[in-house]
mmCIF file of C-alpha atoms and ligand atoms in Angstrom:
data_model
loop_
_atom_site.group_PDB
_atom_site.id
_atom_site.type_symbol
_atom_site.label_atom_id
_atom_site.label_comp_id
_atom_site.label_asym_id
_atom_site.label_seq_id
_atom_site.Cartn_x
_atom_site.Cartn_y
_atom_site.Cartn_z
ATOM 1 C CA UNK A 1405 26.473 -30.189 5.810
ATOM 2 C CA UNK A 1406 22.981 -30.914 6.044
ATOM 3 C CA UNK A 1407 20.607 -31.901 3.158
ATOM 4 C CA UNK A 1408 20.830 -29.584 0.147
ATOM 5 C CA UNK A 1409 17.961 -27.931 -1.182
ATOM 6 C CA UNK A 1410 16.809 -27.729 -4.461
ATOM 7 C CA UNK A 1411 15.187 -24.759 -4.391
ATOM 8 C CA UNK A 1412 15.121 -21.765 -0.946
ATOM 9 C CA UNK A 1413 12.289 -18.910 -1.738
ATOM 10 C CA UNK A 1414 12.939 -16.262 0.678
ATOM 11 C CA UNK A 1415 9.603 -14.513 0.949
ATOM 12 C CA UNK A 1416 5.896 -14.993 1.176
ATOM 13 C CA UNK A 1417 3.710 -12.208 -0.749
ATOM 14 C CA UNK A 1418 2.250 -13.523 -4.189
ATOM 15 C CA UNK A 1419 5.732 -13.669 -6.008
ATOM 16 C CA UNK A 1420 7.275 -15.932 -2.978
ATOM 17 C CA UNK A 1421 4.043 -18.237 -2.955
ATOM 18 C CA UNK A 1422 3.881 -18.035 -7.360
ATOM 19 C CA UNK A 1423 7.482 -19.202 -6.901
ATOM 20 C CA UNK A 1424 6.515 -21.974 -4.502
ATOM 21 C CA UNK A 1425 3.508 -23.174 -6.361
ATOM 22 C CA UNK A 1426 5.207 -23.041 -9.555
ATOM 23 C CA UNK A 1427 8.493 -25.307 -8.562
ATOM 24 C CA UNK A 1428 6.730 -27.659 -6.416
ATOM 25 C CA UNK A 1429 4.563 -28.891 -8.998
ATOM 26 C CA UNK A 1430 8.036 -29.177 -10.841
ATOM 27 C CA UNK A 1431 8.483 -31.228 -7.976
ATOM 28 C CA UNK A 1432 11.395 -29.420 -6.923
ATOM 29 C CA UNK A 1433 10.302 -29.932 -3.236
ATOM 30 C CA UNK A 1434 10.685 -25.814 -2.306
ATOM 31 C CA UNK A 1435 11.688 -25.081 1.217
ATOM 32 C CA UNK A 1436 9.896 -21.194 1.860
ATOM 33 C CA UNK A 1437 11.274 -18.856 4.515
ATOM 34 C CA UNK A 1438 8.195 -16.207 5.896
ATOM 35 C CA UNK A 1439 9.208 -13.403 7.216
ATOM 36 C CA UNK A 1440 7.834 -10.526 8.702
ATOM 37 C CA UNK A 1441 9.318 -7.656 6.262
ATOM 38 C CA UNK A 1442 6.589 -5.998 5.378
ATOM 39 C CA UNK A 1443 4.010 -4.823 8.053
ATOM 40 C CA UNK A 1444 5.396 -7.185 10.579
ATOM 41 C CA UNK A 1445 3.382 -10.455 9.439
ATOM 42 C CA UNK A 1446 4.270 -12.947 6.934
ATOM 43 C CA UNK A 1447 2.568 -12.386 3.656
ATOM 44 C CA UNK A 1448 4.054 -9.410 2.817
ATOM 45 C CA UNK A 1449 2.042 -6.082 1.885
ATOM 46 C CA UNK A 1450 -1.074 -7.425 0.908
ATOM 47 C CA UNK A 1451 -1.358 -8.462 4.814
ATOM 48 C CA UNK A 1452 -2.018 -4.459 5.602
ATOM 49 C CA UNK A 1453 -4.160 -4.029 2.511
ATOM 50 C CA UNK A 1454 -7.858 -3.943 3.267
ATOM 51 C CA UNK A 1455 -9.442 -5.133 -0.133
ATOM 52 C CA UNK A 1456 -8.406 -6.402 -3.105
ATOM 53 C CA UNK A 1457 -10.618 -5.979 -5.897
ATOM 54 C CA UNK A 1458 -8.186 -5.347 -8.984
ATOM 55 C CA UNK A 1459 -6.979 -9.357 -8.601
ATOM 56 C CA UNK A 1460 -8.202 -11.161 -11.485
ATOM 57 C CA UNK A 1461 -10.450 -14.058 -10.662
ATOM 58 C CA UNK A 1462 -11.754 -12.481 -7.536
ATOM 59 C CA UNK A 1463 -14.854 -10.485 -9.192
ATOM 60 C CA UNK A 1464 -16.329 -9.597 -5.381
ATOM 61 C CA UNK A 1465 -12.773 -8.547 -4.213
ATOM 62 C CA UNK A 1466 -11.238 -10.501 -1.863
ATOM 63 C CA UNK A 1467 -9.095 -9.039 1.714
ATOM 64 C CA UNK A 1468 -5.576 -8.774 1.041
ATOM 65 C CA UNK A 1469 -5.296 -11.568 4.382
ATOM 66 C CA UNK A 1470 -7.697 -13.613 2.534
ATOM 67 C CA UNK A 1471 -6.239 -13.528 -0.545
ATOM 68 C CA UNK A 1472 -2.793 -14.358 1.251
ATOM 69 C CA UNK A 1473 -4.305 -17.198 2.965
ATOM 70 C CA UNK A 1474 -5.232 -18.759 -0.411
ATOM 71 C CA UNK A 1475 -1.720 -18.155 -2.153
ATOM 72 C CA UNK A 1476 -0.477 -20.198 0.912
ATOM 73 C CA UNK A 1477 -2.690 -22.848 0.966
ATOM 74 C CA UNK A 1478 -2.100 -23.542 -2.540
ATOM 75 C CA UNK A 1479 1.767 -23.515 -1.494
ATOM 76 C CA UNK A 1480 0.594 -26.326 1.288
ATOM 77 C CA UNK A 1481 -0.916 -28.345 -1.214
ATOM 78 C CA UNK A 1482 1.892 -29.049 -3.494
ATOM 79 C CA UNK A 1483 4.009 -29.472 -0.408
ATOM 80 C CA UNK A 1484 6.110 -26.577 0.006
ATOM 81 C CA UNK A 1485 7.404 -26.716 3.025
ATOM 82 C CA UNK A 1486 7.066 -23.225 5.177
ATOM 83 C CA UNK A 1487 9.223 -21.991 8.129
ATOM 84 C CA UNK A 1488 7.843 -19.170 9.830
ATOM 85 C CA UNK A 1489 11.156 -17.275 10.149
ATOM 86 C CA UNK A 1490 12.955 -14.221 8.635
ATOM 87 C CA UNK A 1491 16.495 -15.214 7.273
ATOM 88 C CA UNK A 1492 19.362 -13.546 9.213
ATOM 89 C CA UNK A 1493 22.002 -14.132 6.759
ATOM 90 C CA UNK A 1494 23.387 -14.877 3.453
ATOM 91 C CA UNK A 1495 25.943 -16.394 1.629
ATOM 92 C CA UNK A 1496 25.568 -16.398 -2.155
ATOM 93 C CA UNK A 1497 29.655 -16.893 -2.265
ATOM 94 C CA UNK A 1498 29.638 -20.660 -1.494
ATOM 95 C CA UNK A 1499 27.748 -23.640 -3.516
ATOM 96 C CA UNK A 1500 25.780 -24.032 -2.995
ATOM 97 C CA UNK A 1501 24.290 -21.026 -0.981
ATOM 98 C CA UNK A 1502 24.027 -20.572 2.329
ATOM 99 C CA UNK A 1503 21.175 -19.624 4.629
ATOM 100 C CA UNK A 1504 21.330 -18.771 8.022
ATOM 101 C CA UNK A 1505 18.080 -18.720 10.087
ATOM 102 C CA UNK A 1506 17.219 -18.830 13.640
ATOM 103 C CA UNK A 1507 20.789 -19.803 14.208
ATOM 104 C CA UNK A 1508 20.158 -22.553 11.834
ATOM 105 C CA UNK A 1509 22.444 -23.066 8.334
ATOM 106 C CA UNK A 1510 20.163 -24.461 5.520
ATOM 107 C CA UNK A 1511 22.047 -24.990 1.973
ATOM 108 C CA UNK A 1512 20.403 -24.695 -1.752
ATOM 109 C CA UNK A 1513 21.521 -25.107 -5.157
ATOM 110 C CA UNK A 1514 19.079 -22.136 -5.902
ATOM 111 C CA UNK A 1515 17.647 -19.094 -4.382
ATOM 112 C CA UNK A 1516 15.134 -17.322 -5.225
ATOM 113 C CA UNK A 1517 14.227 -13.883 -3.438
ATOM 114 C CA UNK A 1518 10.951 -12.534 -2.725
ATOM 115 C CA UNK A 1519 11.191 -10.431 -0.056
ATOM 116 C CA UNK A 1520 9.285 -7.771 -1.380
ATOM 117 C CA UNK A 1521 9.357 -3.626 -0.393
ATOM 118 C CA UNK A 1522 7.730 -1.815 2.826
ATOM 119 C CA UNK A 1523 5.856 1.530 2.159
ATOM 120 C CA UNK A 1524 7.418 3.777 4.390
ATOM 121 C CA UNK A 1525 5.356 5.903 7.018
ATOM 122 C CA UNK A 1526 5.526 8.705 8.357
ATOM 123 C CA UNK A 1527 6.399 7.637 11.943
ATOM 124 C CA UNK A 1528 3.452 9.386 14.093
ATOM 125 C CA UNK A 1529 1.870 6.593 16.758
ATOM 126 C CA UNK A 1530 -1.829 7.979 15.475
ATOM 127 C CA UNK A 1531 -0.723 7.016 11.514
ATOM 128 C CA UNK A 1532 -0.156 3.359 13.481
ATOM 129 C CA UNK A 1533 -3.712 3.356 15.530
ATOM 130 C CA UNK A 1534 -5.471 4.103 12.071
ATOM 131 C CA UNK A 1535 -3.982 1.653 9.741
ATOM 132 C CA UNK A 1536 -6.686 0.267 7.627
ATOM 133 C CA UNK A 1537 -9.348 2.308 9.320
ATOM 134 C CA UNK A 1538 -8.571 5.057 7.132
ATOM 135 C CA UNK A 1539 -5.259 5.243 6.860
ATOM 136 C CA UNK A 1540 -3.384 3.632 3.930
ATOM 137 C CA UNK A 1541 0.070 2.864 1.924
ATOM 138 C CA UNK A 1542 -1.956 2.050 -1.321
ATOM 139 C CA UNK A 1543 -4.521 4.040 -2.924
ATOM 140 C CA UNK A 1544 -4.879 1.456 -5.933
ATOM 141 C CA UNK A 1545 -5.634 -1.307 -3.401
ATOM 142 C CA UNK A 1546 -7.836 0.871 -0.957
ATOM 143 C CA UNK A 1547 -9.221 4.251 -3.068
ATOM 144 C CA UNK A 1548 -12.138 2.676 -4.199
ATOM 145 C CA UNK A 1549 -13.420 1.644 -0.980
ATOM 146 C CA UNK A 1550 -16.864 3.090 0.284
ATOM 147 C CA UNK A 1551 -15.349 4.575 3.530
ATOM 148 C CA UNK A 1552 -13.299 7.077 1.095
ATOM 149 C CA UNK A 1553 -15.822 7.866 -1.562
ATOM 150 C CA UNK A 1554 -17.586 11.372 -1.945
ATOM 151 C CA UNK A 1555 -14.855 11.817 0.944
ATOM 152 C CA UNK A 1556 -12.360 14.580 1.665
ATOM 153 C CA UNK A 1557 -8.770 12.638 1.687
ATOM 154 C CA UNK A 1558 -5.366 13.486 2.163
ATOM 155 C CA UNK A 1559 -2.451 12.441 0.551
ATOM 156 C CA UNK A 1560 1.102 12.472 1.935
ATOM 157 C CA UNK A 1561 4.348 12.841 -0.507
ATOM 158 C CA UNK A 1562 5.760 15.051 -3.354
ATOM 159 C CA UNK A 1563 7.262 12.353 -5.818
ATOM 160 C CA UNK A 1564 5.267 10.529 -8.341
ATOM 161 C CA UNK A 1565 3.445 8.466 -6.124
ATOM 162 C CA UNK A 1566 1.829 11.067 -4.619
ATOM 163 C CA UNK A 1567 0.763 12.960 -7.493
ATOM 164 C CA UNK A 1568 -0.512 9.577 -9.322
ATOM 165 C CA UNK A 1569 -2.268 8.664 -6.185
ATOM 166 C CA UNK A 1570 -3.892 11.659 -5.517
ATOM 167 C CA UNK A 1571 -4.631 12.089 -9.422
ATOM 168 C CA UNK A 1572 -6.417 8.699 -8.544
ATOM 169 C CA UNK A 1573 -8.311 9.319 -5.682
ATOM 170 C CA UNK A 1574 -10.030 12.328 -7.744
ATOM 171 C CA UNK A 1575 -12.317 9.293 -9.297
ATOM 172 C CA UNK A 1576 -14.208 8.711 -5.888
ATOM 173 C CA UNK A 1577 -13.285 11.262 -3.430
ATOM 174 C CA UNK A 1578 -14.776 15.039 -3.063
ATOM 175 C CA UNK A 1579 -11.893 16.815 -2.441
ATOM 176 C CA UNK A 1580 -7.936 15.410 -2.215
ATOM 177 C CA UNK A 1581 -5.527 17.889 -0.052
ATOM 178 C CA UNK A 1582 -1.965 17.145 -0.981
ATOM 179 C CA UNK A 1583 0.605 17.535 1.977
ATOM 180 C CA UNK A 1584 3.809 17.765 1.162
ATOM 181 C CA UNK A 1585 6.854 18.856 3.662
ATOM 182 C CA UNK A 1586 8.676 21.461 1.642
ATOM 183 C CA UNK A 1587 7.579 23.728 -1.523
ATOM 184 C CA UNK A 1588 9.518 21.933 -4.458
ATOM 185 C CA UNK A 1589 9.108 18.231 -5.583
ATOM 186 C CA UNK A 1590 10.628 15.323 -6.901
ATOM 187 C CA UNK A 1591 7.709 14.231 -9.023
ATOM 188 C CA UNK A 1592 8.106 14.701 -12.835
ATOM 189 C CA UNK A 1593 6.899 17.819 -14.183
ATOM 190 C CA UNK A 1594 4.129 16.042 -16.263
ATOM 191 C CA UNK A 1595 2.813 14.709 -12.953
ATOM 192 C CA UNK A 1596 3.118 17.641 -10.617
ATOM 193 C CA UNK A 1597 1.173 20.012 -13.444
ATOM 194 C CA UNK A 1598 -1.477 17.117 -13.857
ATOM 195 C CA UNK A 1599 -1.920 17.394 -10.470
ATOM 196 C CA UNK A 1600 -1.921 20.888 -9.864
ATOM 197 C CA UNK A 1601 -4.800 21.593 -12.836
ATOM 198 C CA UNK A 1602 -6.854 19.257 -11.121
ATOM 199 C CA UNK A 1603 -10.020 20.503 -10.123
ATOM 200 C CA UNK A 1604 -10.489 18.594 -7.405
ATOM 201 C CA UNK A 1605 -6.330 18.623 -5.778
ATOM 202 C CA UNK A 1606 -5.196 21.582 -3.501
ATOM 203 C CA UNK A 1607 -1.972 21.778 -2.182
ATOM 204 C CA UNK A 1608 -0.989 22.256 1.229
ATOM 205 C CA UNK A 1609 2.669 23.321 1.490
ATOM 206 C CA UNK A 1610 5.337 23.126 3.381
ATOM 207 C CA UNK A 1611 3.523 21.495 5.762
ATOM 208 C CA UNK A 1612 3.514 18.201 7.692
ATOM 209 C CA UNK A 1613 0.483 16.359 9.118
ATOM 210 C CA UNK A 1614 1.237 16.250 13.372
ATOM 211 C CA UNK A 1615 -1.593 13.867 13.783
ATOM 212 C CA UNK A 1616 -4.151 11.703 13.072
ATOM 213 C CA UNK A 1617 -7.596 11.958 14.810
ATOM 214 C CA UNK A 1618 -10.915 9.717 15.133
ATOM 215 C CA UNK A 1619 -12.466 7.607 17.061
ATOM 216 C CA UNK A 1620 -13.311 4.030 15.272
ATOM 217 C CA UNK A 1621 -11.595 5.271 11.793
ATOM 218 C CA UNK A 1622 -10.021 8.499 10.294
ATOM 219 C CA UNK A 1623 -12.130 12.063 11.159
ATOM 220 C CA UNK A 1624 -9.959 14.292 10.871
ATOM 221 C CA UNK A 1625 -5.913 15.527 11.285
ATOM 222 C CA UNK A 1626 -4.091 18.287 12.695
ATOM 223 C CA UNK A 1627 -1.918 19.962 9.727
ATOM 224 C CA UNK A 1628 1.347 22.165 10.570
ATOM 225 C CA UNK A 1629 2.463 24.657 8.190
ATOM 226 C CA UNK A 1630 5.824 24.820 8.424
ATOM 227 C CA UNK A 1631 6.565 28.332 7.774
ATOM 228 C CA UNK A 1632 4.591 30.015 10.212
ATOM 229 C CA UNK A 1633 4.059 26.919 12.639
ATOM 230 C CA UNK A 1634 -0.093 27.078 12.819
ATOM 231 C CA UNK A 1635 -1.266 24.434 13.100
ATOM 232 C CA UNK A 1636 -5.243 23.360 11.900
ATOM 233 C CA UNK A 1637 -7.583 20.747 11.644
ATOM 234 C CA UNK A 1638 -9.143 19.684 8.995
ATOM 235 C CA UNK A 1639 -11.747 17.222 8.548
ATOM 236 C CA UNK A 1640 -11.227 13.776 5.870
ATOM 237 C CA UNK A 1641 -11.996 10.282 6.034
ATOM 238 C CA UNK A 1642 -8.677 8.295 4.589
ATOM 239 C CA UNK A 1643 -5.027 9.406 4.891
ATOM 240 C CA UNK A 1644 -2.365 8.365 1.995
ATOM 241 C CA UNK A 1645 0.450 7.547 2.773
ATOM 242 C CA UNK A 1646 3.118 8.345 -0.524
ATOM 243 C CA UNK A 1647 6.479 8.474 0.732
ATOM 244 C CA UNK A 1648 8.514 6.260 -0.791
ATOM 245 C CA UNK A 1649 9.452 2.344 -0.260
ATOM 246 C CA UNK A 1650 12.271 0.643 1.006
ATOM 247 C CA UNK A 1651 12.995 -2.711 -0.733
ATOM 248 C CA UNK A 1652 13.628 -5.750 1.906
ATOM 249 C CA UNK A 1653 17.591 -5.924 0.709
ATOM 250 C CA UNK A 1654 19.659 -5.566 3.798
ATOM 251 C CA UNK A 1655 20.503 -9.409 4.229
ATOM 252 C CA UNK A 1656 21.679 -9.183 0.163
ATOM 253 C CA UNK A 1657 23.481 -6.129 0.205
ATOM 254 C CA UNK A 1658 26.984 -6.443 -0.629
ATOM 255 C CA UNK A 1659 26.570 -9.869 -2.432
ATOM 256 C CA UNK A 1660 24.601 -8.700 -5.348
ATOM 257 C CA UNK A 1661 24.103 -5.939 -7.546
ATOM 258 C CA UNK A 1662 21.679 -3.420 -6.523
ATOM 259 C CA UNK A 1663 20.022 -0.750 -8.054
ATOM 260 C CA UNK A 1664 20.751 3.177 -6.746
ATOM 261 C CA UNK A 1665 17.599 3.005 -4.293
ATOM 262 C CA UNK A 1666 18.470 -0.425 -3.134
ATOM 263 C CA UNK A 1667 16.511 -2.959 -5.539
ATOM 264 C CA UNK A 1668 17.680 -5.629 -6.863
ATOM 265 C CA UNK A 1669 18.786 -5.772 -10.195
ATOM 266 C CA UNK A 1670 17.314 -8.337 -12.688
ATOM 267 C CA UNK A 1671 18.055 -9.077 -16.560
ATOM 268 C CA UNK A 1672 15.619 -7.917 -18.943
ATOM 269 C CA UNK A 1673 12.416 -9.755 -19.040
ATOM 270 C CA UNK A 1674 14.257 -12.353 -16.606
ATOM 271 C CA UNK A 1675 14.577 -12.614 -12.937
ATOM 272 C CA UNK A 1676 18.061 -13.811 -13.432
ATOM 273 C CA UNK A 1677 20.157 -11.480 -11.101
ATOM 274 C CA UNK A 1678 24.046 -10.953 -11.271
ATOM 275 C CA UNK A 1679 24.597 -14.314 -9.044
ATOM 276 C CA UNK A 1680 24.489 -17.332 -10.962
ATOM 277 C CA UNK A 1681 21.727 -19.667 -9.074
ATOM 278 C CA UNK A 1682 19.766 -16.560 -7.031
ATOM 279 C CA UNK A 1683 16.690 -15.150 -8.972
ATOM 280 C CA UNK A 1684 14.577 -11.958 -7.749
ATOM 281 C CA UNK A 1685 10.918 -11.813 -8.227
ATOM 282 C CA UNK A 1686 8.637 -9.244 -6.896
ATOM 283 C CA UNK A 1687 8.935 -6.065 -5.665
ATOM 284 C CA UNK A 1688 12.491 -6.435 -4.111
ATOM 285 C CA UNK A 1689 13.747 -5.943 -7.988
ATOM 286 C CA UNK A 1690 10.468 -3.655 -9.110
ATOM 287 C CA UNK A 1691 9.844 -0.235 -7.812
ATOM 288 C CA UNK A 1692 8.042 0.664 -11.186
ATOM 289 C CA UNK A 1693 4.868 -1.458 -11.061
ATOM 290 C CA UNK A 1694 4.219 -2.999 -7.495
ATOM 291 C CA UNK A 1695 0.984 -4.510 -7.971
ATOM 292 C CA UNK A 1696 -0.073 -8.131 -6.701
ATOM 293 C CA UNK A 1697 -0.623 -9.980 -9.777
ATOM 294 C CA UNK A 1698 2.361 -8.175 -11.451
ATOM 295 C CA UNK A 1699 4.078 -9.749 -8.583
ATOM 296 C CA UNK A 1700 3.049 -12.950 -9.011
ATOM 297 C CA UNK A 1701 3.438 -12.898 -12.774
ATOM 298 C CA UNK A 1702 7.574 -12.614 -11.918
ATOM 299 C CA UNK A 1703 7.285 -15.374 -8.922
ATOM 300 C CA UNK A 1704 5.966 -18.141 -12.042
ATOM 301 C CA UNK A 1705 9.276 -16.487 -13.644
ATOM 302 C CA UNK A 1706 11.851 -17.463 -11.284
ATOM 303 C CA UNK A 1707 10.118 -20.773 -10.342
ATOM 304 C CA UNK A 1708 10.813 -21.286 -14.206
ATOM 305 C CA UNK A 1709 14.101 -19.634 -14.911
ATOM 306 C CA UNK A 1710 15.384 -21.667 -11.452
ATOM 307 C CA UNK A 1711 14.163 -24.712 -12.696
ATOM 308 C CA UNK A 1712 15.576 -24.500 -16.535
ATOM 309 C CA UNK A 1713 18.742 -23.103 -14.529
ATOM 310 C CA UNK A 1714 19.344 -26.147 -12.072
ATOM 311 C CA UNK A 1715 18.135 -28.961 -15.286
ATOM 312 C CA UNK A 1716 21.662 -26.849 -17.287
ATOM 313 C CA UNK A 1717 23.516 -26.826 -13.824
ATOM 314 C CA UNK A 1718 23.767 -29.765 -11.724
ATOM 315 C CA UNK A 1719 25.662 -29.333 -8.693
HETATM 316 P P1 NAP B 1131 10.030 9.382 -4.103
HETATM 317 O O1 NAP B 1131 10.208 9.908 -5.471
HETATM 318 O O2 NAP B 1131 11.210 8.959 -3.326
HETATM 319 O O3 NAP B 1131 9.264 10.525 -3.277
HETATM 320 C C1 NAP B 1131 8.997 10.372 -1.918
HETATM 321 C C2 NAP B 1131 8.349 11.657 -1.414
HETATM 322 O O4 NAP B 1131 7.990 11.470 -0.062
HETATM 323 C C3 NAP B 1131 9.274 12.872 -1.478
HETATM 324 O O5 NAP B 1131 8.522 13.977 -1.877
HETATM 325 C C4 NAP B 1131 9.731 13.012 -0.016
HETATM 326 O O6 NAP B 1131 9.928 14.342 0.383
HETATM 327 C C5 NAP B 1131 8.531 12.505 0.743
HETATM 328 N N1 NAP B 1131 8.928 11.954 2.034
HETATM 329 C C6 NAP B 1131 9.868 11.007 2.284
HETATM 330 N N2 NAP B 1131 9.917 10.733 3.593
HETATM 331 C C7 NAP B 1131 8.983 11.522 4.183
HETATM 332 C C8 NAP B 1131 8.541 11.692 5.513
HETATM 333 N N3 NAP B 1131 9.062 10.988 6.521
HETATM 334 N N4 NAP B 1131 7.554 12.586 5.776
HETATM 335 C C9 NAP B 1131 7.003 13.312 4.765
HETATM 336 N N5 NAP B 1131 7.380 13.197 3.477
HETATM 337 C C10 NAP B 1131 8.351 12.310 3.189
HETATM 338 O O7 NAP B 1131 9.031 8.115 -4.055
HETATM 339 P P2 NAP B 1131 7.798 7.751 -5.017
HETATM 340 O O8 NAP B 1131 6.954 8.934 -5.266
HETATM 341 O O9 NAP B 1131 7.171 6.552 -4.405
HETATM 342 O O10 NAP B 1131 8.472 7.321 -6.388
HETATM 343 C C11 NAP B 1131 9.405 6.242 -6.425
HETATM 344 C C12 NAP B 1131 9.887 6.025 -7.861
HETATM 345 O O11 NAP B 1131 8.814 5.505 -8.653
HETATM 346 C C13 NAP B 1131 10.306 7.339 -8.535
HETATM 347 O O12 NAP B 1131 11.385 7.065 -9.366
HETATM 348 C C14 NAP B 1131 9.104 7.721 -9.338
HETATM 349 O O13 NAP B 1131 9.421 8.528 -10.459
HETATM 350 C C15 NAP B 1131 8.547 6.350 -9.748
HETATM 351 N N6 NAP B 1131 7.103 6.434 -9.996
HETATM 352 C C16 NAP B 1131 6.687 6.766 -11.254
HETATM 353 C C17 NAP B 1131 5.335 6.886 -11.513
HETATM 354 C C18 NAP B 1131 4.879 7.231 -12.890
HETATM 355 O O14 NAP B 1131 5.699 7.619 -13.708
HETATM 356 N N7 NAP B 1131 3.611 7.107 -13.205
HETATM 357 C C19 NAP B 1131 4.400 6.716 -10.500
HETATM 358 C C20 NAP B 1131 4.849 6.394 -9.213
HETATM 359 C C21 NAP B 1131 6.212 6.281 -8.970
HETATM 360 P P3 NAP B 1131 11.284 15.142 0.016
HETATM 361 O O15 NAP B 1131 11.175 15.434 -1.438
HETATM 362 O O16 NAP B 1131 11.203 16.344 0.889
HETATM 363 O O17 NAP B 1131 12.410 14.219 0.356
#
């Protein structure tokens, strides 16, 4: 066996780099695996957000890349060590754990997992040409942005989300058109009425957008209606995306308890999981608030539940 690790962090958005920051200063030497979950760079989702201006301590707003580059920095400087890698495998049944990456087995008394969520997309190659020139996962992050104010917009979904993000986007844009692919929803009544009295909301159902037109960012997109098949354009400057994440779980599943939609299941006001030794921090185990600093908030968790775990637990 090679050397065991105190501490693996599987991840590398702000809970993964909290995490890192945190138990290397508790000198716990932190080995980091950064994948490329979430919008196919390491960093996780704040590598697709365009600006960040609701981070405390940044009062001019910061890029989400640029914020990520500081997060890892700070990571470097305490000496956690960083393998650019995604971790194939798994298993929390042995002690200590196992980790399998790049064909590689690395062992660690603890784990903690950051792997964060993906938003989920709609799947058209236009939605793909447009990211971050007008289209977008995260109205909180992007809303306020001058490209989308006094703006029409368009936001995708019929859950929650969408409702609270188009609810939002009323702040700064002229007009929001909600799209929504059939004519009943799963967002909460309270939310879907909200919505509806809104002034400045109109609903545009069933109906799918086909795609996404401009030339440097976001003009315009061709709308189907589903139940007679027309299909219009209609001119806005930003596209929201609402449908829905998908928490970065597949490599866990089966070894620890997950929640219906696939999260992972903490302990109150911990980020102790079911698995004695394996913390979750992040989004991977919160679909509920999924902001940045809330994010990083639960990665200083686990870097301090892991290390009061391993002081009671010596291998
Ligand atoms: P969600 O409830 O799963 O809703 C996703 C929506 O996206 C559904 O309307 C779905 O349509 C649509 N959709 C999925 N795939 C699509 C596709 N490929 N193309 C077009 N539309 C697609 O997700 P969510 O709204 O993100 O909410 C997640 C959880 O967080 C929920 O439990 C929600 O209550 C909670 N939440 C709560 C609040 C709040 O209380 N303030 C705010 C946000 C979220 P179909 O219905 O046709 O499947």
């Amino acid at each position: 066996m090679s050397e065991v690790e105190n501490i693996i962090i599987i991840g590398s958005g702000p809970a993964g780099h909290t995490a890192a920051i945190y138990s290397a200063r508790a000198n716990l030497k932190p080995l980091m695996f950064e994948g490329f979950c979430a919008g196919g760079v390491p960093g996780g989702q704040l590598m697709i957000t365009t600006e960040v201006e609701n981070y405390p301590g940044f009062p001019q707003g910061v890029t989400g890349p640029e914020m990520m580059d500081h997060f890892r920095n700070q990571s470097l400087r305490f000496e956690t060590r960083i393998l650019t890698q995604d971790v194939d495998e798994v298993d929390l049944s042995t002690r200590p754990f196992k980790v399998i990456s790049g064909g590689k087995e690395y062992f660690s008394k603890a784990v903690i997992v950051a792997t964060g969520a993906s938003a989920r997309y709609i799947g058209l190659e236009s939605e793909k040409a447009f990211m971050n020139r007008g289209v977008s996962a995260c109205a909180t992050c992007d809303g306020a942005l001058p490209m989308f104010r006094n703006q029409e917009l368009i936001v995708v979904g019929g859950g929650d989300s969408a409702m609270e993000e188009a609810l939002f986007l009323t702040r700064f844009a002229a007009k929001v058109w909600l799209v929504h692919r059939r004519d009943v929803f799963r967002a909460s009544k309270i939310m879907l009425e909200r919505a509806r009295a809104h002034e400045k909301i109109e609903f545009i159902v069933p109906a799918v957008i086909e795609e996404i037109c401009g030339d440097e960012q976001v003009e315009s997109v061709k709308i189907k209606m589903l139940e007679t098949g027309d299909v219009s354009q209609k001119d806005v400057a930003g596209v929201f995306v609402a449908i829905g994440h998908t928490p970065n779980t597949a490599v866990f599943s089966g070894q620890v308890d997950l929640d219906e939609k696939g999260y992972i299941v903490t302990q109150a006001s911990s980020t102790y999981t079911n698995i004695d030794g394996l913390f979750a921090c992040g989004d991977v185990q919160d679909s509920v608030y999924r902001q940045a600093v809330t994010a990083a908030g639960s990665g200083c968790k686990a870097a301090i539940d892991a290390e009061r775990w391993l002081e009671a637990n010596p291998l």
